[in-house]
Coordinates of C-alpha atoms and ligand atoms in Angstrom, one line a residue:
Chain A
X116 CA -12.0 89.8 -6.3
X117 CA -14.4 90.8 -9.2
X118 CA -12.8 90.9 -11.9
X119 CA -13.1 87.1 -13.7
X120 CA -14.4 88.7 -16.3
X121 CA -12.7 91.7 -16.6
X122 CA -12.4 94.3 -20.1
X123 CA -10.2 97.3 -21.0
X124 CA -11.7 99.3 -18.3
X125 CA -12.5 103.3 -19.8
X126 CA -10.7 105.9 -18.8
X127 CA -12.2 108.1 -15.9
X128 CA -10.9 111.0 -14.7
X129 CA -9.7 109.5 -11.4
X130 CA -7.3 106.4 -13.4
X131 CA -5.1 109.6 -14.2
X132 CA -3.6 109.6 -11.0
X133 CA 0.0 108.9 -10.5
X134 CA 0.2 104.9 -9.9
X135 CA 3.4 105.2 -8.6
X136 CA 4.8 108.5 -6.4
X137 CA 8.4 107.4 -4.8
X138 CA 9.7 110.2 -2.8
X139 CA 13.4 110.3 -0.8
X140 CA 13.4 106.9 -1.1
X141 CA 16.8 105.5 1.2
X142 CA 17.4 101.2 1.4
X143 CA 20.1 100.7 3.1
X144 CA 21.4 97.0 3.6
X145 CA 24.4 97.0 6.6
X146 CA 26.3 100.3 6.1
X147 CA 25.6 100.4 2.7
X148 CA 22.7 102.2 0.8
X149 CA 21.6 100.7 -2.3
X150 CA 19.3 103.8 -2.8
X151 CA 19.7 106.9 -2.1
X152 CA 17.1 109.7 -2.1
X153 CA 15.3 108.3 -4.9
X154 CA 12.5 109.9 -6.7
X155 CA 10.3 108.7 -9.7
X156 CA 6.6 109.4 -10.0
X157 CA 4.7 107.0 -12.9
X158 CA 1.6 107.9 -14.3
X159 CA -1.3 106.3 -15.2
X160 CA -0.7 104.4 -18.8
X161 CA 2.9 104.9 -18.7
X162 CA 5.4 102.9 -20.0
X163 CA 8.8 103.7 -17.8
X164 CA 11.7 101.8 -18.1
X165 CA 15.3 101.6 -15.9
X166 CA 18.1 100.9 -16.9
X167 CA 21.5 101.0 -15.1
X168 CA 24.8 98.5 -14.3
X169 CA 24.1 95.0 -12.6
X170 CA 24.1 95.7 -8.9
X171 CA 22.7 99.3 -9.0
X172 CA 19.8 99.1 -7.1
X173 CA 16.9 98.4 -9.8
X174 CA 15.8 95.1 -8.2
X175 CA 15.8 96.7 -4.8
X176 CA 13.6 99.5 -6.4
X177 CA 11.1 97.1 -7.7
X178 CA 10.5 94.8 -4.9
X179 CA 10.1 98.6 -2.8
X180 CA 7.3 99.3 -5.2
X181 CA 5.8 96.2 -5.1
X182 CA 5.7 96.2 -1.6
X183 CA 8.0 92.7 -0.9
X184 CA 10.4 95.3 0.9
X185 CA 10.6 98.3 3.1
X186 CA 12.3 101.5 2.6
X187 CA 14.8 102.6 5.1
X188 CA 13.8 105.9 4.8
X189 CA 11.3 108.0 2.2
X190 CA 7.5 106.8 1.4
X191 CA 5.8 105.2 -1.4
X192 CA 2.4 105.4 -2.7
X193 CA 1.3 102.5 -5.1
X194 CA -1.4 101.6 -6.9
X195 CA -3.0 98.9 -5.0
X196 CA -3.9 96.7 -8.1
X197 CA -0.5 96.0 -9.2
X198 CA 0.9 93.4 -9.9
X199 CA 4.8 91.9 -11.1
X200 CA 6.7 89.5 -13.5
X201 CA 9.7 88.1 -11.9
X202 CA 12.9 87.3 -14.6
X203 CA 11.9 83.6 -14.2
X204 CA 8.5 82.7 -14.9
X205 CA 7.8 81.7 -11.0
X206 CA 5.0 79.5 -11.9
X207 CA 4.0 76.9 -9.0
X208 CA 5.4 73.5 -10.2
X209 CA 2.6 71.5 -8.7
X210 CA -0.4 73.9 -10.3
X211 CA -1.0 73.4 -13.6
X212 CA -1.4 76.2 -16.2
X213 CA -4.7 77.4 -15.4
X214 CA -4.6 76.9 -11.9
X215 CA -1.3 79.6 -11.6
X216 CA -2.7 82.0 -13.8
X217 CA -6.1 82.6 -10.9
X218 CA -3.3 81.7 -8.1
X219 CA -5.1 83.6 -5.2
X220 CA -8.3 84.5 -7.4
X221 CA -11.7 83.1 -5.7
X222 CA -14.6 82.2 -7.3
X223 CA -16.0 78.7 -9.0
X224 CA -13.2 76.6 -10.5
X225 CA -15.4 76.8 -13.7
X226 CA -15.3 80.4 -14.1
X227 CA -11.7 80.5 -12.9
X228 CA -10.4 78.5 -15.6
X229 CA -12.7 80.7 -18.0
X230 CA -11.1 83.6 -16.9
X231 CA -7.6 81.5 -17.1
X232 CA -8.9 80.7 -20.9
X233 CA -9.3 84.5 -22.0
X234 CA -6.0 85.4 -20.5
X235 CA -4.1 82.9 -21.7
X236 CA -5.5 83.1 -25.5
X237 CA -4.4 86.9 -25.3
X238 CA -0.9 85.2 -25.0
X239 CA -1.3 82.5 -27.3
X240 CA -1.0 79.6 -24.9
X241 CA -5.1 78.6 -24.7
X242 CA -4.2 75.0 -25.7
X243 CA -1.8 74.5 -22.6
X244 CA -4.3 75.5 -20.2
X245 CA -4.1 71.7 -18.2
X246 CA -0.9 71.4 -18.8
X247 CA 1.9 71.1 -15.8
X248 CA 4.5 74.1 -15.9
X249 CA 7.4 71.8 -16.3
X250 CA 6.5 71.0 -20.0
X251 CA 6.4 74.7 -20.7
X252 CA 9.6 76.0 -22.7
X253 CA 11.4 79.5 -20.8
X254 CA 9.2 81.8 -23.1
X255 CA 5.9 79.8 -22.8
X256 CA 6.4 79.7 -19.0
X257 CA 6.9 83.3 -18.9
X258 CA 4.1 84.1 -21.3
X259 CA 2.3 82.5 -18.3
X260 CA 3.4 84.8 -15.7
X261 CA 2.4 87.5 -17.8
X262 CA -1.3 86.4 -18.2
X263 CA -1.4 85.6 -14.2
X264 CA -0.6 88.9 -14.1
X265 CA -2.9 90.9 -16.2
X266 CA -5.5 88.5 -15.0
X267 CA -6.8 90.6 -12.5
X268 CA -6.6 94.2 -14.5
X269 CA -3.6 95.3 -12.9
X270 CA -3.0 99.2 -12.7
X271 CA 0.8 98.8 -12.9
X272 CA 2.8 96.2 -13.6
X273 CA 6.5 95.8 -12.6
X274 CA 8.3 93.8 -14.6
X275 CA 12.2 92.8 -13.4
X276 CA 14.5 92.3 -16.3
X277 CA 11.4 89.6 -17.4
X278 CA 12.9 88.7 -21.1
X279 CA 16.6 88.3 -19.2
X280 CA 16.5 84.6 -19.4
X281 CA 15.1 84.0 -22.9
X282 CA 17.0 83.3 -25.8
X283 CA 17.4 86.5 -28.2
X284 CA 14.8 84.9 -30.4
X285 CA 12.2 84.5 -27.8
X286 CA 12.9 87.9 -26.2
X287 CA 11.9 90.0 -29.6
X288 CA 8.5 88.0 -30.2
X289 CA 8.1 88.3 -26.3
X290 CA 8.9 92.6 -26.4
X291 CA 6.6 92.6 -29.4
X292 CA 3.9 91.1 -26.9
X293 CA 4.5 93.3 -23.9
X294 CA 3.8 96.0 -26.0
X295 CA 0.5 95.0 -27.4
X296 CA -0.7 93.7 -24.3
X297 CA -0.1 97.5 -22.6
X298 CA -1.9 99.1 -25.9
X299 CA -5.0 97.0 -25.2
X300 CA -5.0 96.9 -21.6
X301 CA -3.5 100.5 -21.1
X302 CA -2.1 99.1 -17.5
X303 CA 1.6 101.2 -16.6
X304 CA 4.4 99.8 -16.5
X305 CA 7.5 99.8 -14.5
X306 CA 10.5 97.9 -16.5
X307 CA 13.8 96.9 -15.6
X308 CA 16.0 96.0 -18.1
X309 CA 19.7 96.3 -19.6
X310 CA 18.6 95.8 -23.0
X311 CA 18.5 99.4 -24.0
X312 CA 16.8 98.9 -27.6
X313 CA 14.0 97.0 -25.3
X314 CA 13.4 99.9 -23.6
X315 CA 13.4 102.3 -26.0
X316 CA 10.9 100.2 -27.7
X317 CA 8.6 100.0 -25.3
X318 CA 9.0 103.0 -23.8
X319 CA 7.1 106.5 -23.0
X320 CA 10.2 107.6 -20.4
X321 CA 13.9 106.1 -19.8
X322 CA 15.4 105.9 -16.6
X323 CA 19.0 105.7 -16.2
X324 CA 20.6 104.6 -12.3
X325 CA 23.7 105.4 -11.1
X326 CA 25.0 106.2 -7.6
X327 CA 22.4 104.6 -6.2
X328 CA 20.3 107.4 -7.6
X329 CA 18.0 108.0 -10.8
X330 CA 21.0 109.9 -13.0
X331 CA 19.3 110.5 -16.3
X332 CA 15.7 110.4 -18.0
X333 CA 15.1 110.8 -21.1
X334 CA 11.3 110.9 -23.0
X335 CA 10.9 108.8 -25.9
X336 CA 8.9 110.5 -28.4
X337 CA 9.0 108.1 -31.3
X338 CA 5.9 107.1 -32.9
X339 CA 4.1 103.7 -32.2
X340 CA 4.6 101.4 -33.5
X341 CA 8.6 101.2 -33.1
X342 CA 10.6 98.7 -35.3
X343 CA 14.0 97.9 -33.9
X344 CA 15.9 98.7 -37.7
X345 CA 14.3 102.0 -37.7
X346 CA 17.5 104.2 -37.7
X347 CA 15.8 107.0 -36.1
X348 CA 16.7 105.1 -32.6
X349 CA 20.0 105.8 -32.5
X350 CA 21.1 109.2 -31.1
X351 CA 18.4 107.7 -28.2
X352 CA 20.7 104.5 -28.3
X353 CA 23.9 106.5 -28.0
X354 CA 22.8 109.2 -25.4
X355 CA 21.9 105.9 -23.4
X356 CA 24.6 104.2 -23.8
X357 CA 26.4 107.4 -23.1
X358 CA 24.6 107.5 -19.6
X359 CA 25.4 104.3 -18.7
X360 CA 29.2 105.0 -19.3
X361 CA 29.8 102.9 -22.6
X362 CA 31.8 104.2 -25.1
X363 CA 30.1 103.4 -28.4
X364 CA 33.7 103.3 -30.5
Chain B
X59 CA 18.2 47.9 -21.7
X60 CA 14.8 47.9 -22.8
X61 CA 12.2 48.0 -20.3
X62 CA 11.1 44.2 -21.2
X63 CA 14.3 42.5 -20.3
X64 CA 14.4 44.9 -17.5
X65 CA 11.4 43.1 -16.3
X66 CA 12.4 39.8 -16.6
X67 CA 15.1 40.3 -14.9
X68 CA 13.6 41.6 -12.1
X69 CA 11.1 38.7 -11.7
X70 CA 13.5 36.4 -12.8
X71 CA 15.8 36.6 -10.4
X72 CA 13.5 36.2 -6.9
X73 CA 11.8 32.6 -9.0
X74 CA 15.3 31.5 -9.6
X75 CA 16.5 31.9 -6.1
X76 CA 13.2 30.1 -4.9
X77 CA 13.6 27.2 -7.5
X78 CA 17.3 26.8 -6.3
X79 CA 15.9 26.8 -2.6
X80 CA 13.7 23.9 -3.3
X81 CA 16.5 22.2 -5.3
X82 CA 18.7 22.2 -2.7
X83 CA 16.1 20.9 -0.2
X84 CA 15.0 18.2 -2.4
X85 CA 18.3 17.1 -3.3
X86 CA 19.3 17.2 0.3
X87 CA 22.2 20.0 0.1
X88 CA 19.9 21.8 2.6
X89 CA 18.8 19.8 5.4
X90 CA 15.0 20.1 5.6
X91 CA 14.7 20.6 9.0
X92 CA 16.6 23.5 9.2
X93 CA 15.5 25.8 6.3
X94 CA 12.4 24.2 5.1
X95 CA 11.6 24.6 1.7
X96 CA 9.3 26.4 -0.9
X97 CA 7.0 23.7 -1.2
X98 CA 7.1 23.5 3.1
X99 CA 6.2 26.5 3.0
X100 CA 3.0 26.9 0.9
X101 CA 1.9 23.5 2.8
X102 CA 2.5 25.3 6.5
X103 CA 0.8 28.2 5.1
X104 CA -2.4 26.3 3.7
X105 CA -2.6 24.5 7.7
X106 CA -2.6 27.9 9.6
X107 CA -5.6 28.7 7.1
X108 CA -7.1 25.1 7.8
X109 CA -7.2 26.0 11.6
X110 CA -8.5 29.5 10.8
X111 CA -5.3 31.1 11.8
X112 CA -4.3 32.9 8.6
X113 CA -5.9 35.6 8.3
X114 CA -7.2 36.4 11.5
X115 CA -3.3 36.4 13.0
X116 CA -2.5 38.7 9.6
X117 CA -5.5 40.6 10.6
X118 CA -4.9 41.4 14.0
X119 CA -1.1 42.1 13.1
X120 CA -2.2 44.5 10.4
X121 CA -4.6 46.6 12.6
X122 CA -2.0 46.4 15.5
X123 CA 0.4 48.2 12.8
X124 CA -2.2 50.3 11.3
X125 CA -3.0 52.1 15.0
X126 CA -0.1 52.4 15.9
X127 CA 0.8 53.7 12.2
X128 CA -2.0 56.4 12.5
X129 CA -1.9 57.6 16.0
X130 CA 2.2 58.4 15.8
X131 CA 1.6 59.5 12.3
X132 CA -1.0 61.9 13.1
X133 CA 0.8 63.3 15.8
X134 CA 4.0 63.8 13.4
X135 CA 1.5 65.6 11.1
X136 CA 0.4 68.3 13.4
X137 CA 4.1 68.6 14.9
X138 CA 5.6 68.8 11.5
X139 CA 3.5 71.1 10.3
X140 CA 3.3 73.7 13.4
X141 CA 7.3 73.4 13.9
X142 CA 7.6 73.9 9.5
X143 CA 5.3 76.8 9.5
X144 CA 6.0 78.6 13.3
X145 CA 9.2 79.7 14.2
X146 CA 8.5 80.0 18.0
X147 CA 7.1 76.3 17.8
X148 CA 10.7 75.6 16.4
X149 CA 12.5 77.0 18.9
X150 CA 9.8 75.5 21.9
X151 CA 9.7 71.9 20.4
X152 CA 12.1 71.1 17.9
X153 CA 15.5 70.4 20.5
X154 CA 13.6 68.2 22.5
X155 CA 11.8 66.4 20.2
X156 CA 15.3 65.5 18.1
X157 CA 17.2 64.9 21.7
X158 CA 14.5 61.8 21.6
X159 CA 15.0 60.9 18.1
X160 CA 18.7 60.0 18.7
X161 CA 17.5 56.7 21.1
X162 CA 16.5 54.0 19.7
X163 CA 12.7 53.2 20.2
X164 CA 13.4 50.2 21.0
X165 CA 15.7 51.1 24.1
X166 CA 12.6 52.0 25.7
X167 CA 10.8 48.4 25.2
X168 CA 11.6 47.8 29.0
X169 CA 10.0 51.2 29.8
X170 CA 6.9 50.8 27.8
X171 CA 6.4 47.4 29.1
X172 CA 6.4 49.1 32.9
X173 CA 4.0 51.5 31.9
X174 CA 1.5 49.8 29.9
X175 CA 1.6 46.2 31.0
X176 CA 1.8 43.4 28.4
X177 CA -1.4 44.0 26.5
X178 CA -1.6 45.9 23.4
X179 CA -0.7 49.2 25.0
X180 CA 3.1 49.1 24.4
X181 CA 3.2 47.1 20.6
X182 CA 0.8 50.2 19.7
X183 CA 2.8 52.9 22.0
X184 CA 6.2 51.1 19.9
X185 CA 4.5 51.3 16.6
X186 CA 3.7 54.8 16.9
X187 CA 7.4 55.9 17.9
X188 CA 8.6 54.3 15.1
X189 CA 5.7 56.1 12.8
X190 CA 6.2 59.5 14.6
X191 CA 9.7 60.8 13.9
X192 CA 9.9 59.8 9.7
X193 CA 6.7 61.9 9.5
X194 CA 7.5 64.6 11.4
X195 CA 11.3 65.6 10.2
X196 CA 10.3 65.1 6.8
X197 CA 6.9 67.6 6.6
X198 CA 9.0 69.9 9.0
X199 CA 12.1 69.7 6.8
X200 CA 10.1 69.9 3.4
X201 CA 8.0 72.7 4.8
X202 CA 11.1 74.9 5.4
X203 CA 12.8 73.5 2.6
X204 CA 9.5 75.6 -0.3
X205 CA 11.4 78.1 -2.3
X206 CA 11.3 81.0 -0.4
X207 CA 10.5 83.1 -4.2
X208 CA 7.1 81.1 -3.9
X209 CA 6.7 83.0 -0.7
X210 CA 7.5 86.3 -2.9
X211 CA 4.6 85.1 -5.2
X212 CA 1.7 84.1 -2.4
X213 CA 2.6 87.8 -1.2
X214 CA 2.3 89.6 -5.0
X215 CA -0.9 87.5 -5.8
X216 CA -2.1 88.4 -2.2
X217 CA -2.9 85.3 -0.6
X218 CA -4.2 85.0 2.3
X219 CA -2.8 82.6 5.0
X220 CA -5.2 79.5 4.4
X221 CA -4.7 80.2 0.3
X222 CA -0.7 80.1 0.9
X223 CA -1.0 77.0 3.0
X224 CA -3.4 75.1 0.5
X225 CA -2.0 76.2 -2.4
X226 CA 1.8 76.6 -2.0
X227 CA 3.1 75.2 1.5
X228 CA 1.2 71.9 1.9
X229 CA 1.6 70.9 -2.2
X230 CA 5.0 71.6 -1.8
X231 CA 5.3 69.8 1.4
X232 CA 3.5 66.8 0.1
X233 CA 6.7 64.8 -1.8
X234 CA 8.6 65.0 1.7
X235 CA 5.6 63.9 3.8
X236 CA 5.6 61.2 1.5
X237 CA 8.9 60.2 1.8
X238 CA 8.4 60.3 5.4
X239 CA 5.0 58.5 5.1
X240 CA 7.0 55.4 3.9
X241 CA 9.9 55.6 6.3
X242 CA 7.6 55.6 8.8
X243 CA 5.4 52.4 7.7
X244 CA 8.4 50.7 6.8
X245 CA 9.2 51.5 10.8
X246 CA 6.1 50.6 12.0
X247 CA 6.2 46.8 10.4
X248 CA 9.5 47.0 11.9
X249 CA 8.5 47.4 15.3
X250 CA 5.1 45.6 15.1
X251 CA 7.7 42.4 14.4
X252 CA 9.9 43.5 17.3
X253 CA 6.9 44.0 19.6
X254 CA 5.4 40.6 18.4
X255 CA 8.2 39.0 19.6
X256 CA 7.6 39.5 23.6
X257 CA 4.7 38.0 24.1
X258 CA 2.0 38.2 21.9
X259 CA -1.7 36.1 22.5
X260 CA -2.5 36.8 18.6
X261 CA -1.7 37.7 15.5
X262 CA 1.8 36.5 13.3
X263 CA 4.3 37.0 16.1
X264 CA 1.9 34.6 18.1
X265 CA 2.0 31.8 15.7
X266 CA 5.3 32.0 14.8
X267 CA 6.3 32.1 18.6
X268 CA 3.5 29.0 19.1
X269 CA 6.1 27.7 15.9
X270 CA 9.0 28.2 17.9
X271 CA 7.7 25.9 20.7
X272 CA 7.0 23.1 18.5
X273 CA 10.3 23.6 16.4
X274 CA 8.0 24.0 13.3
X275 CA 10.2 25.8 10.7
X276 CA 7.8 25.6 7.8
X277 CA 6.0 27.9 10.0
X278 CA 8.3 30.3 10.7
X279 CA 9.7 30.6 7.6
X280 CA 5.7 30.9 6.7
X281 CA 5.6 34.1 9.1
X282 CA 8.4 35.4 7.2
X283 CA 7.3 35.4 4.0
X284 CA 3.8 36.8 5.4
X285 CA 6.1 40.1 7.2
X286 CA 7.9 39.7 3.9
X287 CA 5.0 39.7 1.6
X288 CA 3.2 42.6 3.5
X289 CA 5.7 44.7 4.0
X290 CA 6.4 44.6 -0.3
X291 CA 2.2 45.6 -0.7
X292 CA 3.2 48.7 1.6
X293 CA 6.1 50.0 -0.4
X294 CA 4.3 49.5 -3.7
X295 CA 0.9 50.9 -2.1
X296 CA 3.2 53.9 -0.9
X297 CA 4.0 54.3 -4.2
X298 CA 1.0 54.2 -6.4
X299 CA -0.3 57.0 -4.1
X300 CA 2.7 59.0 -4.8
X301 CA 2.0 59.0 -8.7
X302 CA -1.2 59.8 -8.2
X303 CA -0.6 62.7 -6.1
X304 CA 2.3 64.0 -7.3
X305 CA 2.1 63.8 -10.7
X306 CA 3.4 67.0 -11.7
X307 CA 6.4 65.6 -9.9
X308 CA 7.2 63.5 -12.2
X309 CA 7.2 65.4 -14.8
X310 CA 9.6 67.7 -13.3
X311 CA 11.5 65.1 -13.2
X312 CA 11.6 64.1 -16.8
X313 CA 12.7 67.6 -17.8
Ligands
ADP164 N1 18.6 91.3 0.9 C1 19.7 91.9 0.6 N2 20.7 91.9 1.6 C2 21.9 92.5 1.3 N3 22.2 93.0 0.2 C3 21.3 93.0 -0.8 C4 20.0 92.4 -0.6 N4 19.4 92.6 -1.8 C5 20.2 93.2 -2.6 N5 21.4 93.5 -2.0 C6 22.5 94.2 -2.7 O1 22.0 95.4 -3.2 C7 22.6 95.7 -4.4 C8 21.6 95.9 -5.5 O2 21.0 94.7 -5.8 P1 19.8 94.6 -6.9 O3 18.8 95.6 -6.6 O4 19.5 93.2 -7.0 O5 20.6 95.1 -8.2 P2 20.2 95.0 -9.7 O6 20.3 96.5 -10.2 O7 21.2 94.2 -10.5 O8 18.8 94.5 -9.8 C9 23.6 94.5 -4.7 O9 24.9 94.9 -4.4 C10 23.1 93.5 -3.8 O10 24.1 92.7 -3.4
MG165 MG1 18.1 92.7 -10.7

């Protein structure tokens, strides 16, 4: 791997190719199929968020794109370079800071730490580089995770439900981040969540499960940047909420 | 309770129970002859080092353990870590190797003693039973016993086999090998003391069994405290090396 020191790359014509291209995309676990005949294209620089009921199938679609599974039916073509945020932070207890944000990455321990350093600052945490991951509060840990994982450049990166165990606090500086993170390092994104204000926040394109299928999909074409008090997100919130089958009395 | 008190009570208590021994000797509650004493003690102790047997017999003793220690723990390093990482070694090994576990080592003193002769062959051959199995069930069991999400991570931040195994599976392996690494010394003293007993031509279980002959108690209760006193420098050695490498054990401890 290269890219220890590793910029905003510029856009060239071939970086506009899909980074994500599901098609017919069946998982069936026993009798039952989770997915069915599931397609969903994401290009490069997008922001695309799914939303849908606990259960549906969006954590099953993630770990399909990120390769940790196999389809039982229907092919995928990924970006190579991606990479994902787990809901909890995954950091290896017995690494400290810097050491799991260049988990995997070769090169001099010297420049790897650099490299952990630059990251890190982008997220605010360059003072805990030596520190262990158990003195890390649930934000700071995942503020980790997400530096590990732009590390490398990352074309894509899938993020499952990644704010879901913060406090509500936490989760709003934390959306704020994710979102200035993607405008500097233009990477796509792939986002499950059930917070549907996060996603239209962050998102260029809203996808709504159901039936083991993508049901809905709506663009988001509000400006940038978004503030969550602007009232202008609310038919968007209502539709939504609409898809998802909750009556907004 | 603060830690200070904490302290002195744990020091406390082991000097009391001495300075009630040697009470009771001197005042003649405890026959002499039959317990010895403290001060009996230190003076049998300070002859075996005027005949230059002290150290040599700890010496020999120590080495005796420390072979046997590190031939059977090697061995339960290599087979805990192939039966923890390969399934197929699992299935191959891991029955047979329990189905020995469940006998005693030291049923098979008589059988050791047929094989090797009375030389050194069957204390070491002992020694490294006892050191084998702690070593091996733990690594095996803390190998299989990694969050399987790490797994999920190694395969995201594509490692490759030798990065998963040096940065995720033998790290998080390490507290259990530990464990089993004192189990298994703790075993091996044991069994160097059994294997001292039938007869030994040096070391501790020598003089104490030279002691025996002579009905001196002094030195036999000497031999104790030496087992005793070695066996304590173990544990705490055992332990020191945990903190130093596992330190970010600790502090997920303290969350
Ligand atoms: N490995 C598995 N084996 C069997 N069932 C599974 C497995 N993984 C997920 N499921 C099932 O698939 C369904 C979708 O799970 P998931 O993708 O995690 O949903 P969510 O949308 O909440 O992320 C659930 O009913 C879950 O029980
Ligand atoms: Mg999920």
């Amino acid at each position: 791997m290269s890219a220890v020191v590793a910029f905003p790359r510029p856009r060239a014509a071939s970086d506009e190719a899909p980074v994500v291209e599901v098609r017919s995309l069946r998982r069936r676990f026993g009798e039952r199929s989770v997915l069915d005949g599931v397609e969903l294209t994401v290009g490069a620089g997008e922001f695309v968020s799914i939303i849908g009921k606990s259960g549906c199938g969006k954590s099953t679609l993630l770990r399909l794109v990120g390769g940790l599974d196999t389809p039982s039916e229907g092919t995928i073509r990924r970006d190579p370079s991606l990479n994902l945020v787990f809901q909890d932070a995954r950091l290896v207890p017995w690494r400290n800071v810097w050491r799991n944000v260049t988990l995997g990455l070769r090169g001099e321990p010297l420049q790897r730490r650099d490299g952990a350093r630059r990251v890190l600052a982008e997220v605010g945490l360059e003072d805990r580089i030596d520190d262990w991951p158990a003195t890390l509060s649930g934000g700071e840990a995942q503020r980790v995770s997400f530096a590990r994982a732009l590390l490398a450049e990352p074309r894509l990166l899938l993020l499952d439900e990644p704010f879901g165990a913060l406090d509500a606090l936490t989760r709003i500086r934390m959306q704020n981040l994710i979102a200035r993170l993607q405008r500097d390092h233009g990477f796509a994104a792939l986002l499950v969540t059930h917070d549907v204000e996060e996603a239209i926040l962050l998102s260029d394109r809203i996808l709504v499960t159901r039936d083991a299928r993508i049901a809905a999909e709506h663009h988001v074409t509000l400006p940038r940047p978004r503030h969550r008090t602007d009232p202008s997100l609310l038919p968007l919130k209502q539709a939504l909420l609409a898809d998802l089958g909750i009556a907004d009395a | 309770m603060s830690v200070r008190s904490d302290t002195i009570i744990r020091v406390g208590v082991p000097v009391v129970l001495v300075l009630a021994w040697q009470a009771a000797v001197s005042s003649g509650i405890l026959p002499d002859n039959y317990a010895s004493s403290p001060a009996g003690v230190v003076e049998a102790l300070a002859t075996l080092d005027e005949r230059n047997l002290l150290w040599p017999s700890l010496g020999t003793s120590l080495a005796r353990a420390a072979v046997g220690f590190l031939i059977g723990g090697s061995l339960g390093v290599f087979f805990g870590t192939l039966v923890g990482l390969s399934v197929r070694a699992e299935t191959v090994l891991d029955a047979t190797l329990q189905a020995f576990r469940v006998l005693p080592h030291f049923a098979l003193i008589p059988l050791l003693l047929i094989w090797f002769g009375i030389g050194e062959q069957p204390k070491i051959a002992l020694i490294a039973l006892a050191s084998f199995f702690p070593i091996y069930i733990n690594l095996y069991k803390a190998i299989r016993g990694i969050d399987p999400r790490l797994s999920e991570l190694a395969a995201i931040q594509k490692l490759d086999r030798w990065q998963t195994l040096r940065d995720i599976t033998l790290p998080g392996a390490l507290p259990g090998l530990l464990i089993g690494v004192r189990f298994a010394l703790a075993g091996a003293w044991l069994s160097l003391i059994v294997a001292e007993q039938f007869n030994a031509h040096s070391g501790i279980g020598f003089v104490t069994m030279q002691a025996r002959l002579f009905s001196q108690i002094s030195t036999i209760v000497a031999c104790l405290v030496l087992y005793a006193l070695v066996g304590i420098l173990i544990d705490v050695g055992v332990r020191l090396i945990e903190r130093r490498t596992i330190a970010w054990h600790a502090s997920e401890r303290a969350r």
